[in-house]
GROMACS .gro file of C-alpha atoms in nm:
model
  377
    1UNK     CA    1   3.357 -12.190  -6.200
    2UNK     CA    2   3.360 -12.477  -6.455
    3UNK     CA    3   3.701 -12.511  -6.609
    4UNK     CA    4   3.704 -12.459  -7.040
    5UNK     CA    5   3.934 -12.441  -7.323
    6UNK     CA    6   4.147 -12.129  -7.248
    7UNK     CA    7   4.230 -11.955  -7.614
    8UNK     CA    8   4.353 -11.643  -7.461
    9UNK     CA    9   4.634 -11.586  -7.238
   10UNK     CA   10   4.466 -11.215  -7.170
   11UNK     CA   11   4.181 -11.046  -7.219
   12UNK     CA   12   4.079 -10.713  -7.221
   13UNK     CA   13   3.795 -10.521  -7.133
   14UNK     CA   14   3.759 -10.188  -7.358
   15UNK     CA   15   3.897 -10.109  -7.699
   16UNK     CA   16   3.975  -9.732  -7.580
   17UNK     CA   17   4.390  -9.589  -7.545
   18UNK     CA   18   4.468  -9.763  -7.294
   19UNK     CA   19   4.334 -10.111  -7.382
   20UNK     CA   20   4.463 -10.061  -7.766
   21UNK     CA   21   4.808 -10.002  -7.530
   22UNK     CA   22   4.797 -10.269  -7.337
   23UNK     CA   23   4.735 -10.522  -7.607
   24UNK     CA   24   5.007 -10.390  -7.850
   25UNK     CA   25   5.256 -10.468  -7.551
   26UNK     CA   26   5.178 -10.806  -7.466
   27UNK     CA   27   5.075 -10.924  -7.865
   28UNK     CA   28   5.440 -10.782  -7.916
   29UNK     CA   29   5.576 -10.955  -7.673
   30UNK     CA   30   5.413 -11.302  -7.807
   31UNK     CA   31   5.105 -11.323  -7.547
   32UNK     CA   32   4.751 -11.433  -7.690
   33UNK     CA   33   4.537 -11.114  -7.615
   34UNK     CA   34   4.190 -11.049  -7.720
   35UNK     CA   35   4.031 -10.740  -7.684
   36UNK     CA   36   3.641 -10.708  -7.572
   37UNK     CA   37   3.461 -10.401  -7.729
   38UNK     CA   38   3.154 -10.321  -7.654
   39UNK     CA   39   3.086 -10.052  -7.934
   40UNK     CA   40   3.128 -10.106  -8.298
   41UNK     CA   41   3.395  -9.903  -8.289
   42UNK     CA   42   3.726  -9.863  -8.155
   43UNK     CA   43   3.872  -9.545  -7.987
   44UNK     CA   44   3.619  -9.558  -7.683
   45UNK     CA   45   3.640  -9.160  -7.561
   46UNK     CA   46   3.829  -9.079  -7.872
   47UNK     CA   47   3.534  -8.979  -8.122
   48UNK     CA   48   3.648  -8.868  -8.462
   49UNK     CA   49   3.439  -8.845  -8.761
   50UNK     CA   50   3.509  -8.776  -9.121
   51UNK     CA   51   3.220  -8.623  -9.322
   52UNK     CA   52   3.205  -8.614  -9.680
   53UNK     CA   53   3.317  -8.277  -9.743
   54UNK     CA   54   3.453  -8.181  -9.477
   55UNK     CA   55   3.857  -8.062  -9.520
   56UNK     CA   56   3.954  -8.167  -9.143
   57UNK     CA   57   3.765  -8.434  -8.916
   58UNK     CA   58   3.551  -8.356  -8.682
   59UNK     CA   59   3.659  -8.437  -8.300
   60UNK     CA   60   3.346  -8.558  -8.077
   61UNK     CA   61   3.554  -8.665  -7.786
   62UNK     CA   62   3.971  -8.627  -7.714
   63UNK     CA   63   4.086  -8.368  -7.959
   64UNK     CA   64   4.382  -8.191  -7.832
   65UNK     CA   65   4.775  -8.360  -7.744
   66UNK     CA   66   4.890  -8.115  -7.487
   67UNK     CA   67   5.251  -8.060  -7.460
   68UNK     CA   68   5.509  -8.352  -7.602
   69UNK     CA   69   5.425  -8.680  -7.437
   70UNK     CA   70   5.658  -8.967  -7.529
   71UNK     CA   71   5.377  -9.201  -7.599
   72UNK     CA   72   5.201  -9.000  -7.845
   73UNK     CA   73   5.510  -8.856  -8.000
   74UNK     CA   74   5.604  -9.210  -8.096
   75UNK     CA   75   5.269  -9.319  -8.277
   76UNK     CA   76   5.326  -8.993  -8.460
   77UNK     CA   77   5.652  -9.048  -8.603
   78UNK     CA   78   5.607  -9.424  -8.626
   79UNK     CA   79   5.269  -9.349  -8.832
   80UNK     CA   80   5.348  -9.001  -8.998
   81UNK     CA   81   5.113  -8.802  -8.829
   82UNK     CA   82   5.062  -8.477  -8.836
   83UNK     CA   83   5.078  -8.253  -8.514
   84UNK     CA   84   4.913  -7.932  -8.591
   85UNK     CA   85   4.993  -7.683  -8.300
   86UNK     CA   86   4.670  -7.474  -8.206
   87UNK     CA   87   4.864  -7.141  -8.106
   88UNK     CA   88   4.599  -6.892  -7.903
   89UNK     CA   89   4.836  -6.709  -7.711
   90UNK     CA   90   4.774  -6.426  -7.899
   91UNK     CA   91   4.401  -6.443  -7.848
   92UNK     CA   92   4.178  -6.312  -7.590
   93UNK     CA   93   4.121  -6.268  -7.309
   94UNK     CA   94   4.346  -6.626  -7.215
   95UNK     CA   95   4.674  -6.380  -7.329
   96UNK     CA   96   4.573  -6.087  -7.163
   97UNK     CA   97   4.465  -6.282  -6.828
   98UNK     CA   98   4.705  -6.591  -6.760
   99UNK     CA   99   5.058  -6.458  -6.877
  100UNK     CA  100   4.993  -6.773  -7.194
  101UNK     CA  101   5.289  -6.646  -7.377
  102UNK     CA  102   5.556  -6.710  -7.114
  103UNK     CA  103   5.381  -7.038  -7.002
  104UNK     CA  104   5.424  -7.180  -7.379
  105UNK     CA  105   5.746  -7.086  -7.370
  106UNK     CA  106   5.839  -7.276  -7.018
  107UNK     CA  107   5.606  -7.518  -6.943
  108UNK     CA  108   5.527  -7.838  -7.248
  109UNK     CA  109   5.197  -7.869  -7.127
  110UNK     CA  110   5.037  -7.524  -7.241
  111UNK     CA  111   5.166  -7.587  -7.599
  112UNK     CA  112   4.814  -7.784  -7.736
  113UNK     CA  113   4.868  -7.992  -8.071
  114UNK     CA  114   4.520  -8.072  -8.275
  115UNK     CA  115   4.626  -8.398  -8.492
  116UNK     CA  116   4.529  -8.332  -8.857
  117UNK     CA  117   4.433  -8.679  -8.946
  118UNK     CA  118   4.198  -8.698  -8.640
  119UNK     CA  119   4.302  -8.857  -8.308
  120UNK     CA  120   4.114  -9.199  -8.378
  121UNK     CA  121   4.471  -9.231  -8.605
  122UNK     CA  122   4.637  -9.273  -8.316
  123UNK     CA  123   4.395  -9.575  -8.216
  124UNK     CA  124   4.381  -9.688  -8.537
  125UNK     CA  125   4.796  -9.760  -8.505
  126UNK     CA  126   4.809  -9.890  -8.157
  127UNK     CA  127   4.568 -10.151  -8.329
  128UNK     CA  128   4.729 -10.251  -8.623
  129UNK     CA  129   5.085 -10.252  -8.439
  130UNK     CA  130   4.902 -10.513  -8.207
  131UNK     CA  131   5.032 -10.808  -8.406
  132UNK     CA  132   4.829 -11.082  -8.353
  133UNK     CA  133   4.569 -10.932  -8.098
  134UNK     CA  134   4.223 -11.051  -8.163
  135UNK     CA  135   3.949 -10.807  -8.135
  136UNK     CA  136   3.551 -10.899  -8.083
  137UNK     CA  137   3.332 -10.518  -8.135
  138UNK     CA  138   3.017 -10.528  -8.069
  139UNK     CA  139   3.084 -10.773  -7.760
  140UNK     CA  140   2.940 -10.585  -7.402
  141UNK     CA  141   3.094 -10.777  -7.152
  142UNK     CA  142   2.787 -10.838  -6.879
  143UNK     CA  143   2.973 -11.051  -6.566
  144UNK     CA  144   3.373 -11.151  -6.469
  145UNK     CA  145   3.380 -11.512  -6.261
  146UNK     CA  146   3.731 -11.563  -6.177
  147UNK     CA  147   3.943 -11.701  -5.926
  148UNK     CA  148   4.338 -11.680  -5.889
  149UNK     CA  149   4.465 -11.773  -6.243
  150UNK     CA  150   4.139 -11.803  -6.467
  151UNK     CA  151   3.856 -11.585  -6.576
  152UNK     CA  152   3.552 -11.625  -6.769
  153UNK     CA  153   3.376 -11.334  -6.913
  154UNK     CA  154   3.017 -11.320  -7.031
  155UNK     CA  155   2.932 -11.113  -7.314
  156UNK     CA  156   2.652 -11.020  -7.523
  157UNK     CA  157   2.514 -10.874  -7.864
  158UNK     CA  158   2.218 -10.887  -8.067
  159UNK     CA  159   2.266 -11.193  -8.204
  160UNK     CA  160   2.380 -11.409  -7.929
  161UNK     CA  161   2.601 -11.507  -7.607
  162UNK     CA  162   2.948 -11.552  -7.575
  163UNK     CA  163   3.185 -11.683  -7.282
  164UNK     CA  164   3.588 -11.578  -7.324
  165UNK     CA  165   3.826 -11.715  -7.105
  166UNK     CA  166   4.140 -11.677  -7.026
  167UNK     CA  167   4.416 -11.649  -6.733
  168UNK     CA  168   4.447 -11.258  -6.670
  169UNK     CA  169   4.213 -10.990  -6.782
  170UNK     CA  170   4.304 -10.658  -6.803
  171UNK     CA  171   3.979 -10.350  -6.706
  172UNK     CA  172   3.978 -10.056  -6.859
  173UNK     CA  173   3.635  -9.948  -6.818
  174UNK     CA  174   3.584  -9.560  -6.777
  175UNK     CA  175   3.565  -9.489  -6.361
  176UNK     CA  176   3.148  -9.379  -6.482
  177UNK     CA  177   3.106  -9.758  -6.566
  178UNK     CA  178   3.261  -9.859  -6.221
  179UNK     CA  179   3.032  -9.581  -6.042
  180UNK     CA  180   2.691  -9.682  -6.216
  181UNK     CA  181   2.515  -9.943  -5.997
  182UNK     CA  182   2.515 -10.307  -6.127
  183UNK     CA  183   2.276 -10.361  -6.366
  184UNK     CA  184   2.220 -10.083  -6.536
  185UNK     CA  185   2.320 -10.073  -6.928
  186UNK     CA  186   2.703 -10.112  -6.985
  187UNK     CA  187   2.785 -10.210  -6.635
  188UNK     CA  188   2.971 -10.512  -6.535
  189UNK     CA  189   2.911 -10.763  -6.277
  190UNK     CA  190   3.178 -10.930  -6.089
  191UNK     CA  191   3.175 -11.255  -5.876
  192UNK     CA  192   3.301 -11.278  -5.672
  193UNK     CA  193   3.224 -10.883  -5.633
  194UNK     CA  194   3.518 -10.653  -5.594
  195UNK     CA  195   3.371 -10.413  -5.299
  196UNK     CA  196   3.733 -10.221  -5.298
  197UNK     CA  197   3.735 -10.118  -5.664
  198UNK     CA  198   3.356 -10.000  -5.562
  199UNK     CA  199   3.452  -9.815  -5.267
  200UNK     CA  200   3.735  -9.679  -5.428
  201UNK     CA  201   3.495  -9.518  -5.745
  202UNK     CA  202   3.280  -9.385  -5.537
  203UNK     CA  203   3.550  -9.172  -5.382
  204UNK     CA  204   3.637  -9.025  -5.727
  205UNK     CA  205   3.412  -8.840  -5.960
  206UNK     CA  206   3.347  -8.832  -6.328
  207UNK     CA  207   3.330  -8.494  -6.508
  208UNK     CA  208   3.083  -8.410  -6.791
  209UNK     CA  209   3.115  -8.164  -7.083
  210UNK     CA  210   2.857  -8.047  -7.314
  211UNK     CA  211   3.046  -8.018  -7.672
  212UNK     CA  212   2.922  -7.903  -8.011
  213UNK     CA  213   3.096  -7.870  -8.337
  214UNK     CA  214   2.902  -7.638  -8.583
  215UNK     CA  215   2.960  -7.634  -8.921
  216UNK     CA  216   2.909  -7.322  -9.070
  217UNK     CA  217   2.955  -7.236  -9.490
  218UNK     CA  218   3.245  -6.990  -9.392
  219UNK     CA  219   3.444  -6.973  -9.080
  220UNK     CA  220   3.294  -6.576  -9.083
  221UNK     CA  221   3.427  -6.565  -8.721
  222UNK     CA  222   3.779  -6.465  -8.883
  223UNK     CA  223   3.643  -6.154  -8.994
  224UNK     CA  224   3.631  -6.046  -8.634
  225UNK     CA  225   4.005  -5.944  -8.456
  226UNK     CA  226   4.145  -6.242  -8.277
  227UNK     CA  227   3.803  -6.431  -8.278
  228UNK     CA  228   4.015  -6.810  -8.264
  229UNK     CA  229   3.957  -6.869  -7.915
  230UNK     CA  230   3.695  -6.689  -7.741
  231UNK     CA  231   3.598  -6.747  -7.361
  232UNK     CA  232   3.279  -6.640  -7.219
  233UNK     CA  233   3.262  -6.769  -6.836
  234UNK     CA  234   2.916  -6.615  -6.783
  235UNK     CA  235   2.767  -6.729  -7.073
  236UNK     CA  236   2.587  -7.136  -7.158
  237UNK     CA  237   2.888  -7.209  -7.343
  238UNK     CA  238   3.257  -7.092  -7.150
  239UNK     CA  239   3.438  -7.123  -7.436
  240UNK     CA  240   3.457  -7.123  -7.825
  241UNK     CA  241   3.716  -7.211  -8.082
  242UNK     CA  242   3.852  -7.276  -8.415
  243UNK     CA  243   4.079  -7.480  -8.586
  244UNK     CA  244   4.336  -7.219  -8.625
  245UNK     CA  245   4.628  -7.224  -8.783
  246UNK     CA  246   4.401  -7.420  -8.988
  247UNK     CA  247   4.144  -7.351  -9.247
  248UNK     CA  248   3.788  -7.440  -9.243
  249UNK     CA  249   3.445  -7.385  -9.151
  250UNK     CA  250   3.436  -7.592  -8.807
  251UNK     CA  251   3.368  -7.395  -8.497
  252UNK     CA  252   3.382  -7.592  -8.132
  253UNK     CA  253   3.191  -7.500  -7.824
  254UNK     CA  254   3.263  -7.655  -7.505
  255UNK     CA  255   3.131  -7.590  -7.128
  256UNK     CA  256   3.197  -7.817  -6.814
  257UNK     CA  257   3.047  -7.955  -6.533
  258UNK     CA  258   2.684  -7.819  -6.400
  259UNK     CA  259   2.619  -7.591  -6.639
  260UNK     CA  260   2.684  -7.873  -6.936
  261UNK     CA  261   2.469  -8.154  -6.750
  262UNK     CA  262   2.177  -7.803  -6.758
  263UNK     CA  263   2.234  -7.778  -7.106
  264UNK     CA  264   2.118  -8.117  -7.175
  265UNK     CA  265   1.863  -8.156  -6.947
  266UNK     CA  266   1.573  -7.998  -7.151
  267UNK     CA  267   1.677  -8.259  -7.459
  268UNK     CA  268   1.936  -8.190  -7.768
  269UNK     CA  269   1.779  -7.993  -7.959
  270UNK     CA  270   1.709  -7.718  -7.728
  271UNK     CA  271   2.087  -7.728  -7.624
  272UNK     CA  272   2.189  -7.678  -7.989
  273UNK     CA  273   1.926  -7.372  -7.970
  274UNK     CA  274   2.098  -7.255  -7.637
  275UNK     CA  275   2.459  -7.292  -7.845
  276UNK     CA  276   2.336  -7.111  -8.119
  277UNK     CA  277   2.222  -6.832  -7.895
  278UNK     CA  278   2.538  -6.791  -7.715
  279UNK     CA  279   2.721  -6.763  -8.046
  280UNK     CA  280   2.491  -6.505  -8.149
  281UNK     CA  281   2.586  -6.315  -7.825
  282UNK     CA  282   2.925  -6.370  -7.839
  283UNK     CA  283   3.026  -6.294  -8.194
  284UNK     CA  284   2.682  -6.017  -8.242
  285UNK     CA  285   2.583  -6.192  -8.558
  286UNK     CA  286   2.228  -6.264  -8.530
  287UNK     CA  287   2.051  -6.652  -8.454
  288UNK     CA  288   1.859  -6.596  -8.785
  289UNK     CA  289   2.154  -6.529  -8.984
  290UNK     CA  290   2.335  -6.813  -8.812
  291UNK     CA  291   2.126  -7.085  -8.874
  292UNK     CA  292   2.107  -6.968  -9.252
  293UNK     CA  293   2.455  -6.960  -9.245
  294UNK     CA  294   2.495  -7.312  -9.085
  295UNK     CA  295   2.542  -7.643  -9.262
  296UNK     CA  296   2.545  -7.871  -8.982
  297UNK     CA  297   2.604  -7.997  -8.610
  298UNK     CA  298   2.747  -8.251  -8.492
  299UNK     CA  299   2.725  -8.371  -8.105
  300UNK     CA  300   2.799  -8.682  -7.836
  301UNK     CA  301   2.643  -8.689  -7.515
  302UNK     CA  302   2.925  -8.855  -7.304
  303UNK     CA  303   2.733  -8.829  -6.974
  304UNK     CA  304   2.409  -9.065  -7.131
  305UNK     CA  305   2.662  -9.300  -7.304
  306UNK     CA  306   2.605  -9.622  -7.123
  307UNK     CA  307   2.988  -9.728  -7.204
  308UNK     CA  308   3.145  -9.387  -7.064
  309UNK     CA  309   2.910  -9.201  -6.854
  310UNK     CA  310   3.112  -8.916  -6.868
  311UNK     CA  311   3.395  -8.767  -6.973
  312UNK     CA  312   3.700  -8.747  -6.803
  313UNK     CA  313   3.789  -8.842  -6.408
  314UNK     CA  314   3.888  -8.679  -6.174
  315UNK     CA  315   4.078  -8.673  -5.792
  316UNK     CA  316   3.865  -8.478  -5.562
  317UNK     CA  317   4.046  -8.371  -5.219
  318UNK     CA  318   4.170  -8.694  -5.046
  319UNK     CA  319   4.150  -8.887  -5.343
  320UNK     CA  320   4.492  -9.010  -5.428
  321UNK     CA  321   4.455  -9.278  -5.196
  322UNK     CA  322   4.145  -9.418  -5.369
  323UNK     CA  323   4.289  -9.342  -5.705
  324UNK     CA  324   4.552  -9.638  -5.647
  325UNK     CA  325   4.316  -9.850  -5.484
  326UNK     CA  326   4.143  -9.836  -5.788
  327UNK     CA  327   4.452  -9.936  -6.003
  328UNK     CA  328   4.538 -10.231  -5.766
  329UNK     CA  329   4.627 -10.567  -5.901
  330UNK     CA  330   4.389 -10.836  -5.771
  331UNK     CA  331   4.610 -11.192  -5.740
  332UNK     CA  332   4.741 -11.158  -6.062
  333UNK     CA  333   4.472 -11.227  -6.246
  334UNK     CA  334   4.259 -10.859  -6.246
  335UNK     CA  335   4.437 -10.583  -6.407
  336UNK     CA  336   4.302 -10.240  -6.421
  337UNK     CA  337   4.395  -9.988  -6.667
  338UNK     CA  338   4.264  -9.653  -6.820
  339UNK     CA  339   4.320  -9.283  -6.753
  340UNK     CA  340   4.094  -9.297  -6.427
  341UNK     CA  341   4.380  -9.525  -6.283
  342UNK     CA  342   4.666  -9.316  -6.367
  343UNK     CA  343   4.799  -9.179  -6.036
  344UNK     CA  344   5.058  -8.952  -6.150
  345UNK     CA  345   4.859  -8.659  -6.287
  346UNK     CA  346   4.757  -8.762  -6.607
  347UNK     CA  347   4.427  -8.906  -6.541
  348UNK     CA  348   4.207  -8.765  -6.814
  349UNK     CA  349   4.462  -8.767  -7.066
  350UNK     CA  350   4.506  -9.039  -7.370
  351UNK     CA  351   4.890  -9.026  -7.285
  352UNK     CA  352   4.778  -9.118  -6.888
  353UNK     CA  353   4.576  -9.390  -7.065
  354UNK     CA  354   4.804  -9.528  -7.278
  355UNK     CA  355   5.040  -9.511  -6.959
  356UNK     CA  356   4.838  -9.714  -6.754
  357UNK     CA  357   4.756  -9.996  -7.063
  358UNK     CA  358   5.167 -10.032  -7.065
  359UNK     CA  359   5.162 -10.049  -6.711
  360UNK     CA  360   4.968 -10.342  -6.717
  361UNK     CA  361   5.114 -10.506  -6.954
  362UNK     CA  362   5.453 -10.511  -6.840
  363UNK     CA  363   5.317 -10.624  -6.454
  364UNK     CA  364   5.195 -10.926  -6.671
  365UNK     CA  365   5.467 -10.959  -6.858
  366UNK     CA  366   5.725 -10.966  -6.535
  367UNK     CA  367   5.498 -11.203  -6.388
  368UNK     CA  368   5.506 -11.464  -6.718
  369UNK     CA  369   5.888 -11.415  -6.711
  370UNK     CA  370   5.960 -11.546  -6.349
  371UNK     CA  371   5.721 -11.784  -6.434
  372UNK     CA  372   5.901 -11.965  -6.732
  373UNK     CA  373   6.284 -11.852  -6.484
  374UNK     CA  374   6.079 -12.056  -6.281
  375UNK     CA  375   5.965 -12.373  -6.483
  376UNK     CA  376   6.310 -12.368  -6.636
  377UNK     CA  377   6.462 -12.430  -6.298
   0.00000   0.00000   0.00000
């Protein structure tokens, strides 16, 4: 590796929770960070948009806080944020099924809390708390050359090429990107190649969910008795919902796993049909009347996006192991970060993610502080 100017004391791969964590940590602590996006955006699986019009945002990817975690909690209150709880214990058939009302009452994590300025707030103040931090959208990062104590990154946009270096980098890239083989769009290569961190992918799987947010004139569904939340296991989409206690006219529609990578596989727009049907069937208004009714859709594919391929990890049996293989530190120079890493149980959370960006951050910052205890002596 030919030796350059080093700007950055650590970079970061991924503009998502747990990246946006990381460098707030270290730019607070006085370490030159620069973040490496690849989208023109910021958030990475946190998708929020904010149509004209609309009287709440729309939430393509993370949507719900579940329970009280500390890290959230504290962007809230140091932002003024809004935590809306989404109460459907009263709704069926979850109440009549899964004892919901007791579990609220006992257990944080079945209390869910929709944010009402949209969850890309959060993002939005992990970034500007980052005093300092340097961020480059727009920058796909295509190849890592390091060696103990430097690394130079190769990215790329339309306009041109870019090499970053610096003496740590921090991954965060979603557990799809690790699983896709190299060379493929949004994949990155690394020399010399990290066959571990492969190994250790492969033994962990990504989940996919088909999710649709309709638009409709008038949230009509509230005519019907406890319509806010609405499963249907049997049917294309498993489950339907509202933004109770809130008003407005935005109804969601989520399914998981085979049956959402089957939805998809025939194109959009006959998935947004197959939605529209199973709404019909569900709340007995007719597809006709729906679509008259309907102002607009609005969709991500998370499985075809090259920079997530999917949406959330998961452990399968025997899979803890791998799970902190994955998370490893490689001679402090490779960090890894983001929820796929978090071996505690919150992997596939934004709290797990913002978790593991503080987790790296403070393993960095331990090892700068022995080093100056060190150059002192």
């Amino acid at each position: 590796m030919k030796s350059g100017l080093i700007v950055d004391d650590v970079l970061i791969i991924g503009a998502g929770a747990a990246g946006l964590a990381a460098a707030r940590a270290l730019s607070l602590a006085g370490v030159a960070v620069r973040i490496l996006e690849a989208r023109e955006r910021i958030g990475g699986r946190v998708l929020t948009l904010h149509p004209s019009g609309a009287s709440l945002p729309v939430e393509l990817g993370v949507e719900f806080m579940h329970g009280r975690p500390r890290e959230l909690l504290e962007v809230f209150s140091a932002d003024g944020l809004h935590a809306i709880e989404s109460d459907f214990t009263n709704d069926r058939p979850f109440s009549e099924f899964s004892g919901s009302e007791t579990a609220a009452r006992t257990i944080p994590a079945c209390r869910s809390f929709r944010v009402r300025e949209g969850f890309d707030s959060v993002c939005e103040y992990l970034l500007r708390s980052a005093a300092g931090a340097r961020l480059n959208l727009k920058s796909i990062v295509t190849e890592v050359r390091w060696r103990p104590g430097r690394v130079a990154v190769l990215t790329r946009n339309a306009a041109s090429e870019r090499v970053f270096r610096a003496r740590r980098l921090i991954v965060t890239l979603p557990l799809g990107v690790f699983k896709a083989p190299i060379g493929t769009e949004g994949t990155v290569r690394f020399l010399p190649p990290l066959p571990e961190k492969q190994m250790a992918a492969s033994a962990l799987e990504m989940g996919n969910i088909f999710k649709i947010v309709f638009k409709f004139r008038e949230p009509f569904w509230r005519a019907q008795p406890r319509f806010m939340f609405e499963q249907a296991s049997s049917r294309a989409i498993q489950l339907w919902y509202d933004t109770f206690p809130l008003n407005s006219g935005l109804l969601t529609g989520l399914t998981a796993g085979p049956r959402a990578t089957a939805l998809l596989s025939n194109g959009r727009e006959h998935a947004v049909e197959q939605a529209l049907s199973c709404l019909a069937g569900v709340t007995g208004v007719g597809v006709d009347l729906l679509a008259e009714w309907l102002d607009c859709w609005y969709f991500h594919d998370w499985q075809s996006d090259p920079f997530s391929r999917g949406a959330f990890s998961y452990v399968v049996a025997g899979g803890l192991a791998e799970q902190k293989k994955l998370a490893a530190t490689l001679a402090d120079t490779l960090y890894f970060a983001g929820e796929a890493t978090h071996c505690e149980g919150l992997n596939g959370t934004v709290e797990g993610a913002i978790q593991t960006g503080q987790r790296a951050a403070q393993a960095i910052l331990e090892k700068l502080q022995l080093g100056a205890r060190r150059s002192a002596a």
